[in-house]
XYZ file of C-alpha atoms in Angstrom:
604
model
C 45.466 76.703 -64.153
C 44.149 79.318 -66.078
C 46.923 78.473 -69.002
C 45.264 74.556 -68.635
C 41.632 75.958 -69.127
C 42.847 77.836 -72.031
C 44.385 74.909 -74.082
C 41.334 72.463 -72.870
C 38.891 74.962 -74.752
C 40.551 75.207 -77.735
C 40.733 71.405 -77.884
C 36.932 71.168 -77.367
C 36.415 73.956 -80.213
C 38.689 72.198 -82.800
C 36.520 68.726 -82.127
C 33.425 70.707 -82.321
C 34.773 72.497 -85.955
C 35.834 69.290 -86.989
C 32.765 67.584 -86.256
C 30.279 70.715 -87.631
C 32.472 70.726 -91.258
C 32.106 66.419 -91.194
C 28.199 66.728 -90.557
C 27.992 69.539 -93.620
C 30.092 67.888 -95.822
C 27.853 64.592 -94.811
C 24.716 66.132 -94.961
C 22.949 65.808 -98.466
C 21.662 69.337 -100.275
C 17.733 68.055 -100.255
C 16.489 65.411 -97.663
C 14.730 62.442 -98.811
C 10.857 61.607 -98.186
C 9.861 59.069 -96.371
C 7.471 57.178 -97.906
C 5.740 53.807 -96.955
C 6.043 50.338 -99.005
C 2.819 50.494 -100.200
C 3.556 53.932 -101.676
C 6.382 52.481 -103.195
C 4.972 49.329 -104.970
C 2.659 51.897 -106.118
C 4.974 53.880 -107.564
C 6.441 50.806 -109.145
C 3.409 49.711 -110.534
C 2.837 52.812 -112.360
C 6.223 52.578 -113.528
C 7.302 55.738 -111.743
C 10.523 53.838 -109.823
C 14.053 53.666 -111.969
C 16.282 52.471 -108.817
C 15.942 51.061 -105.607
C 19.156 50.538 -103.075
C 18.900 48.416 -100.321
C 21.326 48.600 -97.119
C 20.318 46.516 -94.481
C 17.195 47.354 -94.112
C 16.705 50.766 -95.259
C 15.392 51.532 -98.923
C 17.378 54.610 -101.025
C 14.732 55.335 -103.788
C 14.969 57.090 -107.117
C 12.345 57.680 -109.315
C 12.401 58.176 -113.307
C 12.033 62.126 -112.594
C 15.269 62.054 -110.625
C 13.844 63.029 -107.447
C 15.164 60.843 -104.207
C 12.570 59.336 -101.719
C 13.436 56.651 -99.208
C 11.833 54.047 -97.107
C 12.263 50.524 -94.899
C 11.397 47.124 -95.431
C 10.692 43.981 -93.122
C 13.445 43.033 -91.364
C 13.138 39.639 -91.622
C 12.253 39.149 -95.299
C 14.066 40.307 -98.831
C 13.239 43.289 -100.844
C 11.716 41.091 -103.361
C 9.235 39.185 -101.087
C 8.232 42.218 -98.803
C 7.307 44.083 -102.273
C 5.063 41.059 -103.463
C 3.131 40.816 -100.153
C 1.931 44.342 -101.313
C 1.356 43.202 -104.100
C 3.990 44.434 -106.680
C 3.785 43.868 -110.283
C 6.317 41.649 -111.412
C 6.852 42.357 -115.050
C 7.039 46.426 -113.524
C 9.628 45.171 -110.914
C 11.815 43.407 -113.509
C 12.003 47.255 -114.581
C 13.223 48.417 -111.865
C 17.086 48.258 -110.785
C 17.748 46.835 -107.486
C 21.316 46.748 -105.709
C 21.691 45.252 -102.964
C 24.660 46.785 -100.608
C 26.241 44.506 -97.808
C 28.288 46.143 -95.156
C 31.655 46.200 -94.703
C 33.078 43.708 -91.733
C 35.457 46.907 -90.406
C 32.405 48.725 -89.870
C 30.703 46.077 -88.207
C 33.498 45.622 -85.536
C 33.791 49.176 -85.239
C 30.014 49.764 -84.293
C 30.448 47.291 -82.101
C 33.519 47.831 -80.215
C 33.609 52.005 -80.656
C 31.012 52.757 -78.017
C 33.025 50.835 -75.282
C 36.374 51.666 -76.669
C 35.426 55.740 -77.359
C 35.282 56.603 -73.104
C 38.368 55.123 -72.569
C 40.279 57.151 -75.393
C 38.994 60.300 -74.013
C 39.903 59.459 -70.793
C 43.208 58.620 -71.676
C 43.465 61.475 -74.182
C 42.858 63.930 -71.140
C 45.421 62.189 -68.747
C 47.768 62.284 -71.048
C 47.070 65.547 -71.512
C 47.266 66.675 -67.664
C 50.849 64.865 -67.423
C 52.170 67.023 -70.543
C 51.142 69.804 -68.845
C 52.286 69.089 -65.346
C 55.552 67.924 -67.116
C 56.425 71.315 -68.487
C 55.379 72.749 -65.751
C 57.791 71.380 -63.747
C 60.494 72.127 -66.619
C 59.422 75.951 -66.056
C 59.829 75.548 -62.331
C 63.219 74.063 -62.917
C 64.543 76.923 -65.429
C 62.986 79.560 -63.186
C 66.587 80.298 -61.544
C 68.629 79.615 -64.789
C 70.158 82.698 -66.335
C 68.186 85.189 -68.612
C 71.119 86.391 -70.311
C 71.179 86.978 -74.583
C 74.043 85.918 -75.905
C 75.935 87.225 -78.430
C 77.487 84.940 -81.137
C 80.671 86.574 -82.702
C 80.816 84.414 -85.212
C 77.617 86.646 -86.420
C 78.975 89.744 -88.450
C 75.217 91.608 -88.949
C 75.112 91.951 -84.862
C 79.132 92.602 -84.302
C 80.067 96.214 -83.112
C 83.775 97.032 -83.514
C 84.818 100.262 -82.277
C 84.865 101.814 -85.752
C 80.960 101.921 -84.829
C 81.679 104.139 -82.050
C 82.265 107.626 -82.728
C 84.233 109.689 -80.006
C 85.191 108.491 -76.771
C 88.623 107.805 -77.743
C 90.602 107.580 -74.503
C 87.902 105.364 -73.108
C 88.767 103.251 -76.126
C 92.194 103.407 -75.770
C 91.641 101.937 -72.045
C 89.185 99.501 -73.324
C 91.274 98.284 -76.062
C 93.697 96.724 -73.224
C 90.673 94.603 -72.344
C 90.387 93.416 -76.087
C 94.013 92.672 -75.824
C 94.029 90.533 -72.390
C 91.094 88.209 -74.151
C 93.263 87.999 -77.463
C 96.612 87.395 -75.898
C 96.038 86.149 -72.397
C 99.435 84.391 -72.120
C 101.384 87.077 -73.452
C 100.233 88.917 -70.057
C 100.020 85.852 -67.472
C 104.033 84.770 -68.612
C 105.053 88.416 -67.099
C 102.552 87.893 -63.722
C 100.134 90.164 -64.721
C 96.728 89.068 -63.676
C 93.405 89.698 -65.823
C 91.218 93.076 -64.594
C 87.996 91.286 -62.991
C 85.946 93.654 -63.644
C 85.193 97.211 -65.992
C 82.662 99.567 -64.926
C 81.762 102.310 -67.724
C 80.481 104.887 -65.658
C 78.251 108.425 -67.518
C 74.943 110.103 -68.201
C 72.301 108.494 -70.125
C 72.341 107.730 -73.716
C 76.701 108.161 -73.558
C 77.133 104.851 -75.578
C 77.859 102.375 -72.203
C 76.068 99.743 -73.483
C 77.338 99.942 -76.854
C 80.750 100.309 -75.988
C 80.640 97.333 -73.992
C 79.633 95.675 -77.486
C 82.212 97.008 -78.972
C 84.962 95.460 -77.083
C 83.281 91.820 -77.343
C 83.347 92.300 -81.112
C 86.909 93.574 -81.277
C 87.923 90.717 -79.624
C 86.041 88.150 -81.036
C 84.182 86.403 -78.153
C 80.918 85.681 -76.735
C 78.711 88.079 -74.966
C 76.317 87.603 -72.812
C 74.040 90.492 -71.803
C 71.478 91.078 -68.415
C 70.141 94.213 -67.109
C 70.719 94.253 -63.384
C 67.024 94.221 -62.526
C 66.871 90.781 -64.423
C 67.990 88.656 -61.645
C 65.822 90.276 -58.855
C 62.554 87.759 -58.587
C 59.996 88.071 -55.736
C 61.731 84.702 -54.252
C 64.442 84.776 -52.169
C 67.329 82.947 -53.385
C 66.584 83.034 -57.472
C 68.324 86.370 -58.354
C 71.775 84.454 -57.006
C 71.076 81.331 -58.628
C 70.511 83.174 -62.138
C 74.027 84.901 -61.249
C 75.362 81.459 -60.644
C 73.988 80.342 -63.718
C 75.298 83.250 -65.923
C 79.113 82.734 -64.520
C 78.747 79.471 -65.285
C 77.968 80.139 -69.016
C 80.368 82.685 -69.217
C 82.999 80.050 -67.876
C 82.216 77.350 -70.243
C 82.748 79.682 -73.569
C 85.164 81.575 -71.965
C 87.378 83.689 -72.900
C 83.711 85.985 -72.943
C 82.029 89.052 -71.840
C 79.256 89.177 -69.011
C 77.681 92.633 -69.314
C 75.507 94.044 -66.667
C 73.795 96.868 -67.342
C 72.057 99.288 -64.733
C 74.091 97.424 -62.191
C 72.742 99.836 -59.695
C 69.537 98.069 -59.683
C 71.458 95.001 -57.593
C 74.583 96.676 -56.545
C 73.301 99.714 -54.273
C 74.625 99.832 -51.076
C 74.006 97.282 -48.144
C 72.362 98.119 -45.132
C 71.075 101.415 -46.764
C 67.744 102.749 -46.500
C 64.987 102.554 -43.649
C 63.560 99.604 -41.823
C 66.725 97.558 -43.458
C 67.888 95.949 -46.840
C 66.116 94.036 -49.377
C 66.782 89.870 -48.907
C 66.667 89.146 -52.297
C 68.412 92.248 -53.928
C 71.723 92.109 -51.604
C 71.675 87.988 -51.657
C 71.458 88.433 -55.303
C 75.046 90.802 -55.304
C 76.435 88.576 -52.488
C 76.771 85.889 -55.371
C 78.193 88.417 -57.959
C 80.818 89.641 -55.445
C 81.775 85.827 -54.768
C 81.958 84.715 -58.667
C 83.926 87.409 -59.333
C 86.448 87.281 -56.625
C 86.521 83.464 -57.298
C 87.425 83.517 -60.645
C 90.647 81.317 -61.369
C 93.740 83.336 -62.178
C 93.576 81.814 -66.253
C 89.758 82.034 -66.642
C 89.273 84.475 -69.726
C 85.979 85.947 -68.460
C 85.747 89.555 -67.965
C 82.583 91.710 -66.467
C 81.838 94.872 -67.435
C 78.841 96.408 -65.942
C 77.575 100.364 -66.739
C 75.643 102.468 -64.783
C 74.953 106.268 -64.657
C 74.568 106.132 -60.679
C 77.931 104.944 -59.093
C 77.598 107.111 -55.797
C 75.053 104.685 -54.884
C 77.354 101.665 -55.360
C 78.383 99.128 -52.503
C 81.981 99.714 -51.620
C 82.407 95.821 -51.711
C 81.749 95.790 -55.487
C 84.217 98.926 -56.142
C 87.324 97.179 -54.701
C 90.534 96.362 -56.233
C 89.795 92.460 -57.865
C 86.324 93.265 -58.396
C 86.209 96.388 -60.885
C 89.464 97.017 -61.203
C 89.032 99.889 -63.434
C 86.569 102.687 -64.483
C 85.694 104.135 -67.412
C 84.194 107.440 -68.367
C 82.096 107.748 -70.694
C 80.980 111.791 -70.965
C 78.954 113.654 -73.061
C 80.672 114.532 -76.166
C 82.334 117.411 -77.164
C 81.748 119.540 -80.656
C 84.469 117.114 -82.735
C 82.407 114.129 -81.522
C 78.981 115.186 -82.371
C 79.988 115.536 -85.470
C 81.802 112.416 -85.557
C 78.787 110.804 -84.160
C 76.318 112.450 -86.518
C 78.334 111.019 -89.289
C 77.188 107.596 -88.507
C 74.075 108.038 -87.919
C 73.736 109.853 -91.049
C 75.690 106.981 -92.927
C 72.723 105.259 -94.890
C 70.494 108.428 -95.037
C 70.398 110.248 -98.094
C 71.011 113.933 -97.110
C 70.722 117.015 -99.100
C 73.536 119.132 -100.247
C 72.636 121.937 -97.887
C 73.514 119.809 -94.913
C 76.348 120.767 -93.027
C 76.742 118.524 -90.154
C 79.776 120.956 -88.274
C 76.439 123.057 -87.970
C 74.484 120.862 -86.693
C 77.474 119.625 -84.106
C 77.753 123.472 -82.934
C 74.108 123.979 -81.990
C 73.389 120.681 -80.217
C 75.839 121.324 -76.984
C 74.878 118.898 -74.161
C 73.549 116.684 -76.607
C 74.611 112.958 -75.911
C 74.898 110.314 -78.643
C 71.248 109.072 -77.923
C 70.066 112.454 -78.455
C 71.610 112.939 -81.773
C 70.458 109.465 -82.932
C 66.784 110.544 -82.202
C 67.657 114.126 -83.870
C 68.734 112.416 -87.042
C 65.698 110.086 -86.767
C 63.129 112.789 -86.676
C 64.699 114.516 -89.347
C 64.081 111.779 -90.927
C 60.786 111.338 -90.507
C 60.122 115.215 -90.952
C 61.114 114.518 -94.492
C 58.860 111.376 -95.361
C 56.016 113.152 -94.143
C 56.905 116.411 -96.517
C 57.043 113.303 -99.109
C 61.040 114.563 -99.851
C 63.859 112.124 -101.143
C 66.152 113.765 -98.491
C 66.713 115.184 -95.521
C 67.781 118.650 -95.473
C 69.126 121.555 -93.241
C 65.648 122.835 -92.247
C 64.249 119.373 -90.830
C 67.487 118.743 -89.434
C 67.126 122.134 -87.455
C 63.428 121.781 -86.651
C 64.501 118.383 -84.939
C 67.018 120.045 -82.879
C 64.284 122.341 -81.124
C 62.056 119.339 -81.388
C 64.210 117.246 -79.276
C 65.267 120.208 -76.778
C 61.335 121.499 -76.587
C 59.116 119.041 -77.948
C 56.909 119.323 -81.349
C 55.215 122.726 -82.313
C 51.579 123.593 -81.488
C 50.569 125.264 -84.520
C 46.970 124.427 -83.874
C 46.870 125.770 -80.423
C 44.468 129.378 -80.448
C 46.374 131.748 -78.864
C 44.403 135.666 -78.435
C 45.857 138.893 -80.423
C 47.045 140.115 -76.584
C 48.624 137.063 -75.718
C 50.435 136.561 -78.992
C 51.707 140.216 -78.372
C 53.143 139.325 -74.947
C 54.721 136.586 -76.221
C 56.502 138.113 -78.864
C 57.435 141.008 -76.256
C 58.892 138.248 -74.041
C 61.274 136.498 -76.389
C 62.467 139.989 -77.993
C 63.659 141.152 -74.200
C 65.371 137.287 -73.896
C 67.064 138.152 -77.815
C 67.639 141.713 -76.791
C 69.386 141.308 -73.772
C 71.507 138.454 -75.263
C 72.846 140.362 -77.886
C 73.882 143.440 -75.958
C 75.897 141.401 -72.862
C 79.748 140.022 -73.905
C 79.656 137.075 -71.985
C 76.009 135.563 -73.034
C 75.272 132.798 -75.348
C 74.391 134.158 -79.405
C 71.078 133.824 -80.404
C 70.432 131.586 -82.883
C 66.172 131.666 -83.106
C 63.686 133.636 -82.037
C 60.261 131.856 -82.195
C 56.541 132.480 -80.978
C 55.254 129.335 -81.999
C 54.131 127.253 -79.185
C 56.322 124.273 -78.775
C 56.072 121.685 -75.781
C 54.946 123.737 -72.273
C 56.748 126.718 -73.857
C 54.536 129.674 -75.422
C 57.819 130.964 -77.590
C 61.419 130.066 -76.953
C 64.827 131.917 -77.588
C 67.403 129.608 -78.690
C 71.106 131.078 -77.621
C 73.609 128.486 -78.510
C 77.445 129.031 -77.186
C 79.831 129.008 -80.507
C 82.090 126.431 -77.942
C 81.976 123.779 -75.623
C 82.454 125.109 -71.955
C 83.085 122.968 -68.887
C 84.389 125.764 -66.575
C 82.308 128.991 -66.425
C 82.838 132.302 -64.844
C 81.206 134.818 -62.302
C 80.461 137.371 -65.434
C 78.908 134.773 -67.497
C 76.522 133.978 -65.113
C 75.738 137.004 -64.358
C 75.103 137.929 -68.043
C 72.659 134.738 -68.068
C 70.740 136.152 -65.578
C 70.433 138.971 -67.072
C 69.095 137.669 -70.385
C 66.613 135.115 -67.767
C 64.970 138.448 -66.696
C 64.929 140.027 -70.218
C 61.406 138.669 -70.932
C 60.855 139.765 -67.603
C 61.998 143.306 -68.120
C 60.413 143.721 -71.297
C 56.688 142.767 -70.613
C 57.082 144.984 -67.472
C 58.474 148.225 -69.412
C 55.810 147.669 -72.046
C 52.570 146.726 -70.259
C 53.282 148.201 -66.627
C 52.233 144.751 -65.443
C 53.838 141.244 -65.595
C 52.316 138.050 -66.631
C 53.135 133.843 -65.091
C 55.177 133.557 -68.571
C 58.224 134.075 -66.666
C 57.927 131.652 -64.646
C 60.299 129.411 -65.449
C 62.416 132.117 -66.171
C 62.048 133.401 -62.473
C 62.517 129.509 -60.991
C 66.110 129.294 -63.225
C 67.398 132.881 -62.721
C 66.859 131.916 -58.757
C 68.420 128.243 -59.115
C 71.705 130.136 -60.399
C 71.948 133.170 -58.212
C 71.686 130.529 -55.256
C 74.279 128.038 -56.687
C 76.306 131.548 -57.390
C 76.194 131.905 -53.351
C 75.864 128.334 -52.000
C 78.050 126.612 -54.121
C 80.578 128.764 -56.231
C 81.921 130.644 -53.869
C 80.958 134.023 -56.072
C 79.061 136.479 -53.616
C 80.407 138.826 -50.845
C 80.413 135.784 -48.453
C 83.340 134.450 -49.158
C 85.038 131.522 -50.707
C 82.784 128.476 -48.911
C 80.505 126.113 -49.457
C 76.583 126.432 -47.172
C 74.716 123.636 -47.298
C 75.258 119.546 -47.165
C 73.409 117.640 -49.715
C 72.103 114.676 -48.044
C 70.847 111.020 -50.236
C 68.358 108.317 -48.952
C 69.928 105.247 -51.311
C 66.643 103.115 -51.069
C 65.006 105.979 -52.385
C 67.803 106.947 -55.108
C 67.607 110.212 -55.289
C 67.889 113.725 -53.009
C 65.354 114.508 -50.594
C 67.349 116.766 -47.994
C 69.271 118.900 -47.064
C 72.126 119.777 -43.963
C 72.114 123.273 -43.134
C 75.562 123.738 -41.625
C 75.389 127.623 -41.282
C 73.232 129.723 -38.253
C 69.903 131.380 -39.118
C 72.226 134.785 -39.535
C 74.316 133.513 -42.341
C 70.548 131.907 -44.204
C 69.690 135.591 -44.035
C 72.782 136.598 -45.346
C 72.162 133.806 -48.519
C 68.933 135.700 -49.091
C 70.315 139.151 -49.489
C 72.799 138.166 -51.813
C 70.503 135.811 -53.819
C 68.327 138.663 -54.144
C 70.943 141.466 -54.684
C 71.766 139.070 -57.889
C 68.746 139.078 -59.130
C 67.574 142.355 -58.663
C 71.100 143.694 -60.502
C 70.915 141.311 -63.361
C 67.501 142.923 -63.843
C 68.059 146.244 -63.519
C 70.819 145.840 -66.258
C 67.873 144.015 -68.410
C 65.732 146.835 -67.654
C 68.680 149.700 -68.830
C 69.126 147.532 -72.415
C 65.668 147.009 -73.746
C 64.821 150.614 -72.388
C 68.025 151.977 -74.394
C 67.025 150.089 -77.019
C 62.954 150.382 -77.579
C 63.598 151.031 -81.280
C 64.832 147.980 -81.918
C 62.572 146.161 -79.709
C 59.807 146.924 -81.806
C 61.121 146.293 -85.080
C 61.544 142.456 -83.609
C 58.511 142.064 -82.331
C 56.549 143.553 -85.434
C 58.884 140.777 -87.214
C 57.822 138.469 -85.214
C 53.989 138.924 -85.283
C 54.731 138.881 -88.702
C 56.435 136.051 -89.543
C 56.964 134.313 -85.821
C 60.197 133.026 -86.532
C 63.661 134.951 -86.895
C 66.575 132.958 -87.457
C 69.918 133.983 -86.806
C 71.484 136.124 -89.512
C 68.036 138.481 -89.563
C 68.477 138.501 -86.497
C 72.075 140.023 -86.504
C 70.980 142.052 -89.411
C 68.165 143.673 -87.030
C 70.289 144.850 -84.647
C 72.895 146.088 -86.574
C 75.970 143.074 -86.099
């Protein structure tokens, strides 16, 4: 309705600009005077009139001056013989040039027939109107449970991913390259009773490359793909989410061999009968109909899903079956080789300076997934424009790092002589510590420029990529944790809430340490079950399967942790106050210490 209000108002306005530019354009630049016959034979006597046009009966006068008057005669008589019954001159009218103009028969009809015939074209205009937009309204209520998947052509090379655009990942390509082959060469499988995998699921953190990936195999192979998110087919009515999945199969069927790619399947495939007061109608109708298309597919229909999500725990069990997904793919976060492999395309069109070393940049980014680098790269990028350079170089390219790990710098934010001083205490203990423990992380930056929620940072980056990590390491990272700690309470006698965070991490360890790791006097076991409310996704509980004894027991050896780690913080920076203060006179200094003054500070 309020669409129909919308389009009937901007119909009125056109008429109305339409009709306001015809009555301007109409409209002469000076009006007329009337004037009365007698005026005029007057004027004609005196010889003042050069031209008189008659239409109908209205009189269009010009006088010798130029100026335009105008005026009306009898109805009933001519021109000639209403001017001589007020007694014109003759001879003077002979001067005068009169023309006569008749009008046209059209416009005759059309004054006579447009004031009946105008109501009923506006009343037809405006029914027709009202059916044109009932009619598509009715073409929007039929299309509202048709699929809302994009597809892509593959006949279109500026939109085709191969996996040459995919940098790492390589035995999840080698497993997806099987895929590529079943859609190229379906026969050469079917003749030796192999049957088609249903279904892939690419399963891994954020930002890993799923969706792209899943590009990558429709290009490689050369056929359509048709991408949905998951949360596309769930509508507030009942019944349209399955519809739109019946719709989509369909597609897929009729330019098959194809790709259907779901991503965030999660958002329809989370477990049945899950959550409190019941399941959602509409969400488990809606992966009813995907589990029935796919386990109806026809033994020779080319159509393969592949669906990502970074949440499979949550999955239904139905939709994780043999026939259904057949197989799953990991996609993890890559390791030092890939970064750099994965920096290299991002960094393909960008012109970078001949400082840049990208193995660098691949060594200090651990945990970094291919999303992250992307945006790295990016603000780089636009680090550089906004220096107004014609590359990118090493130092935006590190800045972006701690950009994307911390968030922008606060240059700008006042910060008091005292509180500068603590800060620069702080992150020397953190360095300090670091550099004196064999298992701990080097540091790579010290910096007391605000950046993000942090007042100064340390950045300790490992020189390799650990999945596995020992009892001594972790102790070490406490350790350096509590070195800010240590220091502002060796130098001040008092502690400040900088350490919070510190504090909240150094805990979060020591308890994993004990709960989880089997690594404290306890023994080798597990305390604790980690309980998940699906509807809600995430975890809000916990089991405790141990007595109130063994919780106390947790607690002393949480705290013995802690309070070890610290002491050994406490034993460095007070071995080594020398030192301390040349690095935080640096620092005050300058604010920022990279990594080789750093080393040459303390004497590596």
């Amino acid at each position: 309705m309020e669409k129909l209000l919308k389009n009937i108002s901007i119909v009125i306005l056109f008429f109305l600009l339409i009709s306001g530019f015809l009555i301007l354009y109409s409209s002469p630049s000076q009006t007329p005077a009337d004037i009365s016959l007698s005026d005029l034979v007057k004027q004609i006597n005196e010889g003042k009139v050069k031209q008189i046009e008659v239409f109908n009966d209205e009189l269009k006068i010009e006088l010798a001056d130029g100026k335009q008057e105008k005026s009306v005669k009898e109805r009933e008589s001519g021109i000639t013989e209403s001017l001589k019954n007020y007694g014109v001159n003759p001879e003077k009218l002979n001067l005068v040039n009169i023309v006569v103009k008749k009008e046209p028969s059209w416009a005759t009809w059309m004054g006579a027939i447009l004031p009946f015939l105008l109501p009923f074209l506006l009343i037809g205009g405006f029914i027709w109107f009202m059916m044109r937009q009932a009619q598509r309204g009715n073409t929007q209520a039929l299309s509202f449970g048709m699929s809302r998947a994009r597809m892509v052509d593959p006949k279109d090379k500026k939109k085709r991913v191969t996996f040459t655009d995919v940098a790492g990942a390589k035995e999840a390509k080698e497993e997806l390259y099987e895929i590529v082959e079943f859609l190229k060469h379906p026969k050469k499988f079917l003749n030796i009773g192999a049957k088609i995998p249903k279904g892939v699921l690419l399963l891994g953190p954020p930002g890993t490359g799923k969706t792209l990936m899943a590009k990558a195999v429709a290009g490689e192979a050369g056929v359509p793909f048709f991408n949905i998110s998951g949360s596309e087919f769930v509508e507030m009515f009942v019944g349209v989410g399955a519809s739109r999945v019946r719709d989509l199969f369909r597609q897929a069927k009729k330019n098959a061999p194809s790709i259907v790619f779901i991503d965030e399947i999660d958002a329809v495939g989370r477990h049945r009968g899950a959550g409190l007061g019941g399941g959602h109608d509409e969400r488990e109708q809606t992966l009813n109909q995907i589990l029935v298309e796919m386990d109806g597919f026809e033994t020779e229909t080319n159509v393969i899903v592949i669906a990502a999500t970074n949440r499979p725990d949550i999955l239904d069990p139905a939709l994780l079956r043999p026939g259904r997904f057949d197989r799953r793919v990991v996609l993890d976060l890559p390791d030092i080789n890939e970064r750099e492999e994965i920096l290299k395309i991002h960094a393909k069109n960008k012109p970078l300076g001949s400082d840049v070393n990208l193995r660098i940049l691949a060594e200090r980014t651990p945990g970094f997934s291919g999303a992250d680098l992307a945006n790295m790269v990016n603000e780089a990028a636009i680090l550089s424009a906004r220096r107004d350079k014609k590359s990118i170089d090493m130092p935006e390219l590190a800045e972006s790092i701690e950009k994307v790990i911390l968030g922008p710098e606060r240059k700008s934010k006042a910060i008091n002589k005292k509180e500068k001083e603590i800060i620069a205490y702080h992150e020397a203990g953190h360095a300090l510590v670091a550099a004196n423990l064999p298992n701990a992380d080097p540091v790579h930056k010290i910096s007391i420029i605000s950046r993000g929620q942090a007042g100064g940072y340390t950045l300790a980056v490992p020189t390799e990529d650990k999945r596995l990590h020992s009892k001594a390491y972790f102790l070490d990272e406490l350790a350096v944790l509590l070195g800010g700690y240590a220091s502002e309470k060796i130098k001040f006698s008092d502690v400040t809430t900088g350490a919070a965070n510190d504090l909240e991490r150094a805990t979060r360890i020591a308890r994993s340490m004990v709960t989880r790791y089997g690594m404290s006097k306890l023994g080798s076991r597990t305390f604790g079950k980690k309980e998940e409310l699906i509807f809600l996704g995430r975890e809000i509980s916990e089991e405790r399967d141990y007595s109130e004894s063994t919780a106390n027991e947790i607690d002393r050896e949480v705290s013995r942790f802690i309070d070890d780690s610290g002491k050994i913080a406490e034993k460095i920076i007070t071995g080594k106050k020398e030192i301390l203060e040349k690095i935080v006179i640096i620092l005050l200094e300058k604010e920022t210490i990279e990594k080789d003054e750093f080393n040459e500070i303390i004497g590596k």
